[in-house]
Short mmCIF file of C-alpha atoms in Angstrom, two decimals:
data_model
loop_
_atom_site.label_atom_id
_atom_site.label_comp_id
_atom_site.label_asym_id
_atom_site.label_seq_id
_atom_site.Cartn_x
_atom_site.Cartn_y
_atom_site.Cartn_z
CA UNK A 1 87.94 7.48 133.07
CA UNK A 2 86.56 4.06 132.12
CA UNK A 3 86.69 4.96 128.51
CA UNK A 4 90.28 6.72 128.41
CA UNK A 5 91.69 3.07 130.04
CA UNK A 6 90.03 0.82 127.18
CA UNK A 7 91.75 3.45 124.90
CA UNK A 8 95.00 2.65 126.33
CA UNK A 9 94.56 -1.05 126.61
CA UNK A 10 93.58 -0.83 122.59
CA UNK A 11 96.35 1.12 121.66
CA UNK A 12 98.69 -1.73 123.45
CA UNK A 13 96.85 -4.47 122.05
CA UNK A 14 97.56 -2.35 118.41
CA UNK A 15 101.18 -2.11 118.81
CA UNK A 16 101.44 -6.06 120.37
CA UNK A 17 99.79 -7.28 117.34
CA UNK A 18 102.55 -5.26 114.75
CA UNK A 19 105.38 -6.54 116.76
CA UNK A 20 108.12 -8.73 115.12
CA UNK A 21 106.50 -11.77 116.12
CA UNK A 22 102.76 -10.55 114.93
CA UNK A 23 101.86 -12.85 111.56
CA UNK A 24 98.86 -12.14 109.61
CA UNK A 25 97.99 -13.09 105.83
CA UNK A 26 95.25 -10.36 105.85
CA UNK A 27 97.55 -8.09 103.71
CA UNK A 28 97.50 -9.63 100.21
CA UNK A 29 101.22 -10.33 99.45
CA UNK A 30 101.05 -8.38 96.20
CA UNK A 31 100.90 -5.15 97.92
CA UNK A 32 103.78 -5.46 99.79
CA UNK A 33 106.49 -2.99 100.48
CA UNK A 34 109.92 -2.60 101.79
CA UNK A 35 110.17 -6.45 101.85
CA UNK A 36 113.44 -7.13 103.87
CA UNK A 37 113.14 -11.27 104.23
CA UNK A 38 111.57 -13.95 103.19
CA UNK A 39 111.87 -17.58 105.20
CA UNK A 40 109.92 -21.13 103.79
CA UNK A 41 109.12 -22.85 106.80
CA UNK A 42 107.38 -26.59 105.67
CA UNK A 43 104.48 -25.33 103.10
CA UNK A 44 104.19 -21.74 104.22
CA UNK A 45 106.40 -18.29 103.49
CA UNK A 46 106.82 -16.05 106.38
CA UNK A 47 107.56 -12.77 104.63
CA UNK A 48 109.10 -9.66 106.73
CA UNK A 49 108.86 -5.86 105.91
CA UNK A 50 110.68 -2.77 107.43
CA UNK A 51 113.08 -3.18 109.86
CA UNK A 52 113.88 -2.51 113.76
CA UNK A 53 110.28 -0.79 115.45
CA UNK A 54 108.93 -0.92 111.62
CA UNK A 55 109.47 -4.69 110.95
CA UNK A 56 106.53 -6.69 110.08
CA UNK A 57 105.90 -10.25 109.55
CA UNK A 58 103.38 -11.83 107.08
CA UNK A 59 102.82 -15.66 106.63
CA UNK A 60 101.54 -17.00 103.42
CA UNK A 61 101.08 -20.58 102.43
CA UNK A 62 103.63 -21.34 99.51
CA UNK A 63 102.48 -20.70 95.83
CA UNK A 64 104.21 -19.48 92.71
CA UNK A 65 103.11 -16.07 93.36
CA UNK A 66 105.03 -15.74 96.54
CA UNK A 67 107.96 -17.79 95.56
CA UNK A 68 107.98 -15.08 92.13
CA UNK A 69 107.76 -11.97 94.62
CA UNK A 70 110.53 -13.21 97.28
CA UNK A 71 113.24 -14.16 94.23
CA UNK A 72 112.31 -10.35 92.65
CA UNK A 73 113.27 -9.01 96.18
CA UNK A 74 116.50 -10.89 95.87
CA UNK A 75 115.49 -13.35 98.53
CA UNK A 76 115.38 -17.14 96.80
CA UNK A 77 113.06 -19.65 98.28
CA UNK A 78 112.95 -23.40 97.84
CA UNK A 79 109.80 -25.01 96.52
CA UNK A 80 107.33 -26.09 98.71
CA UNK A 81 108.19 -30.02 99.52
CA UNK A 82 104.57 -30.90 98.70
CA UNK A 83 105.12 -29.05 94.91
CA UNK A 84 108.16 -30.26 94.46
CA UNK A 85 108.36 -33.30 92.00
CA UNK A 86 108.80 -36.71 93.96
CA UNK A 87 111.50 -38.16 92.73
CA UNK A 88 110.75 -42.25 92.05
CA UNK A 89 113.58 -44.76 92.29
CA UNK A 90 113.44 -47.35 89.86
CA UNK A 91 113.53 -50.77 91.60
CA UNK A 92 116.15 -53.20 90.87
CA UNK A 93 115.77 -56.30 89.58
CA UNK A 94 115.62 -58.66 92.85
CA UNK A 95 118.18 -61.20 92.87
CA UNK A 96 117.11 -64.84 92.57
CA UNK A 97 117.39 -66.49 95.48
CA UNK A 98 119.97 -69.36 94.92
CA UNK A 99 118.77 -72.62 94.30
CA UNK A 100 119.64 -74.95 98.01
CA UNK A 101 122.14 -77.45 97.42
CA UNK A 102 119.51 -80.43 97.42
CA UNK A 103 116.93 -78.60 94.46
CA UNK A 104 120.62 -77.71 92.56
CA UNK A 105 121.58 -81.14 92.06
CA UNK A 106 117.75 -82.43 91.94
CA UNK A 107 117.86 -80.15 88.76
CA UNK A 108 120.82 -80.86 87.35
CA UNK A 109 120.16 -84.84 87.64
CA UNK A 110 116.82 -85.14 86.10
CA UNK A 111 118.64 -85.67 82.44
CA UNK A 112 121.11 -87.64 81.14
CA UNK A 113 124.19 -85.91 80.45
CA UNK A 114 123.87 -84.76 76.63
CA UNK A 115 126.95 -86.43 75.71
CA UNK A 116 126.32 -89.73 77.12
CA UNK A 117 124.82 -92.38 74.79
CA UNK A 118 122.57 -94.75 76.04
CA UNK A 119 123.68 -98.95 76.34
CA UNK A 120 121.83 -102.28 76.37
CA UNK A 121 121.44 -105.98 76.50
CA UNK A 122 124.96 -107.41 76.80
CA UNK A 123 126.76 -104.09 77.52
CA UNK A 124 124.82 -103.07 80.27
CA UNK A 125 125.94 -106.90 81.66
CA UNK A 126 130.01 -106.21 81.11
CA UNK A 127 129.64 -102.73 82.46
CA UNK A 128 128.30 -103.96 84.99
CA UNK A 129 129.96 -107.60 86.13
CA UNK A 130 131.93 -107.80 89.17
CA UNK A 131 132.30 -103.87 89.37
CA UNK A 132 132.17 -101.51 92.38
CA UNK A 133 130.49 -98.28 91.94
CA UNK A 134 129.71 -95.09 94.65
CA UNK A 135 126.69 -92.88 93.86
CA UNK A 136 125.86 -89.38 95.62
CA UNK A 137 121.73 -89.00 95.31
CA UNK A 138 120.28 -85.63 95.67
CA UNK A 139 119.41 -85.71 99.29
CA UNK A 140 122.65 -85.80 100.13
CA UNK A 141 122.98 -89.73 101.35
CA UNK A 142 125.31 -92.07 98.96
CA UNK A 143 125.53 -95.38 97.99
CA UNK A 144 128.12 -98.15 97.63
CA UNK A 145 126.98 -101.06 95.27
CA UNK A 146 128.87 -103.85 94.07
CA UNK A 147 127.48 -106.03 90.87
CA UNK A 148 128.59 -109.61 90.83
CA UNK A 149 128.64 -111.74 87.73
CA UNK A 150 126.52 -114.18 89.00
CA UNK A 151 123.44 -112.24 89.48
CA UNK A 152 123.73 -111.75 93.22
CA UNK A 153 124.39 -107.27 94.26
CA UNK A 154 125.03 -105.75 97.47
CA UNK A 155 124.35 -102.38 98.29
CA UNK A 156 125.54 -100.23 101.45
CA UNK A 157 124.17 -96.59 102.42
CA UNK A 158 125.29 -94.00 104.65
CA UNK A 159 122.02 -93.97 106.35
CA UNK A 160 123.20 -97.41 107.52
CA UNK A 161 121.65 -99.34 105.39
CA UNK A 162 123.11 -102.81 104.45
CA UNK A 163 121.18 -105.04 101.73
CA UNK A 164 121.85 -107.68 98.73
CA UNK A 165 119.29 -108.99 95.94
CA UNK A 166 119.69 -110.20 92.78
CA UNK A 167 119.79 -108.31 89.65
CA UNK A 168 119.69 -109.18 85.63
CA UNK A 169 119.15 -107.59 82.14
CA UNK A 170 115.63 -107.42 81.10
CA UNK A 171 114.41 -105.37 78.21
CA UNK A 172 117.65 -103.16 77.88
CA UNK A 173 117.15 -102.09 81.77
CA UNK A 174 118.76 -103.28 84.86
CA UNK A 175 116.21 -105.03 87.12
CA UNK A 176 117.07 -105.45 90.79
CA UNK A 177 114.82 -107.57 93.46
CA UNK A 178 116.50 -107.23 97.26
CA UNK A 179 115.37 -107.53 100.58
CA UNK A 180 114.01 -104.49 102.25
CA UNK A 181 114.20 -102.79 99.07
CA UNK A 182 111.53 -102.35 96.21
CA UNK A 183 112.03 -104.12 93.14
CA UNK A 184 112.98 -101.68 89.96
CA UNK A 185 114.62 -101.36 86.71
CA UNK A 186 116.60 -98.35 85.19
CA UNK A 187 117.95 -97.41 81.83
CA UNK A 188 121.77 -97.16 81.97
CA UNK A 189 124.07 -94.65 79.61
CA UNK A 190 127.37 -94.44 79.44
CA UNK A 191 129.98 -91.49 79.58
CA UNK A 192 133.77 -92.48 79.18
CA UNK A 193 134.47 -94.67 82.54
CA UNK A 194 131.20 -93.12 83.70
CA UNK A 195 128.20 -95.14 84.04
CA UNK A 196 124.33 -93.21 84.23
CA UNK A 197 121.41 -94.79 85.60
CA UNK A 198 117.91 -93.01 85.65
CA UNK A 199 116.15 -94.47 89.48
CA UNK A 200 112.43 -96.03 88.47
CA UNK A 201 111.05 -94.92 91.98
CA UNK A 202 112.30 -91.10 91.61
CA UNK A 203 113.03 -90.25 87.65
CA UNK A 204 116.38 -89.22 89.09
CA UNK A 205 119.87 -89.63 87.12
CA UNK A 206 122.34 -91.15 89.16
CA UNK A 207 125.97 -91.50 88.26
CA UNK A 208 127.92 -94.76 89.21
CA UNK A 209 131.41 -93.98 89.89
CA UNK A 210 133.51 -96.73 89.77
CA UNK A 211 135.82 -97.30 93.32
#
């Protein structure tokens, strides 16, 4: 009795394990018949034989072999997304970052303008004399300065900044001595109605606009 009841039980187990559901890669894939579906699921190839009580299902991991023997059953697989060639975007140039306002004109003001030639001695003085000028400076604060003919300037800023020295022609350069200020001397150039001074302290070009 106890021997006819593990006969049953392994006759059951038999026909569980050939179910639909059943996968097994124990059968090579080459000696297949009746193949009625083939289905890639991520890197393996669940292939199907027979159909209703007969069907049987065989997974695989993905290779040419069983790509060749699904597409010659009529059922087309995709390559496996690991064998698949990755496809590599080629970067794009990275846009320069634009220059801040402040390094822009910082640039822009370390030269004399190209067409600007540069003046001395007496012509500094007359371009000079009894003239009011406003300057922008590359951190954004300005000037007012006013040159008299006697030798005596005045300079306001817009950090509040009220002052007054004297100033004079000395080797080509205009020297200026002022309270609260240090003293310094600049090369001047000249542009049309524009006047070009290069600051001793910073190397910077500034323009004197006249007002």
């Amino acid at each position: 009795m106890l021997l006819q009841l593990r006969a049953i039980v392994g006759s059951l187990a038999l026909l569980a394990s050939s179910g639909p559901s059943a996968q097994t890669a124990v059968v090579p894939a080459a000696s297949l018949e009746n193949i009625s579906d083939c289905a890639l699921q991520g890197n393996e190839v669940f292939v199907s034989t027979g159909q209703g009580a007969e069907l049987r299902r065989y997974k695989y991991p993905w290779d040419s072999a069983i790509d060749a023997l699904c597409n010659a059953k009529g059922f087309a697989i995709a390559a496996s997304p690991k064998s698949a060639p990755e496809v590599v975007k080629p970067l794009l140039p990275t846009p320069a970052a634009p220059a801040s306002g402040l390094a822009a004109r910082s640039a822009s003001a370390s030269e004399f303008p190209a067409d600007s030639v540069a003046i001395k001695g007496d012509e500094v003085k007359r371009a000079l004399s009894d003239k009011r000028f406003t300057v922008d400076l590359a951190d954004r604060s300005s000037w007012k300065l006013e040159y008299k003919a006697n030798g005596y300037f005045f300079v306001n800023t817009s950090a509040g900044f009220n002052g007054s020295g004297t100033w004079k022609i000395q080797d080509d350069k205009v020297c200026t001595d002022g309270k609260g200020m240090n003293a310094s001397c600049g090369v001047v150039h000249q542009r049309g109605d524009s006047l070009f001074m290069k600051r001793s302290a910073t190397g910077e070009i500034i323009e004197l606009r006249p007002r």
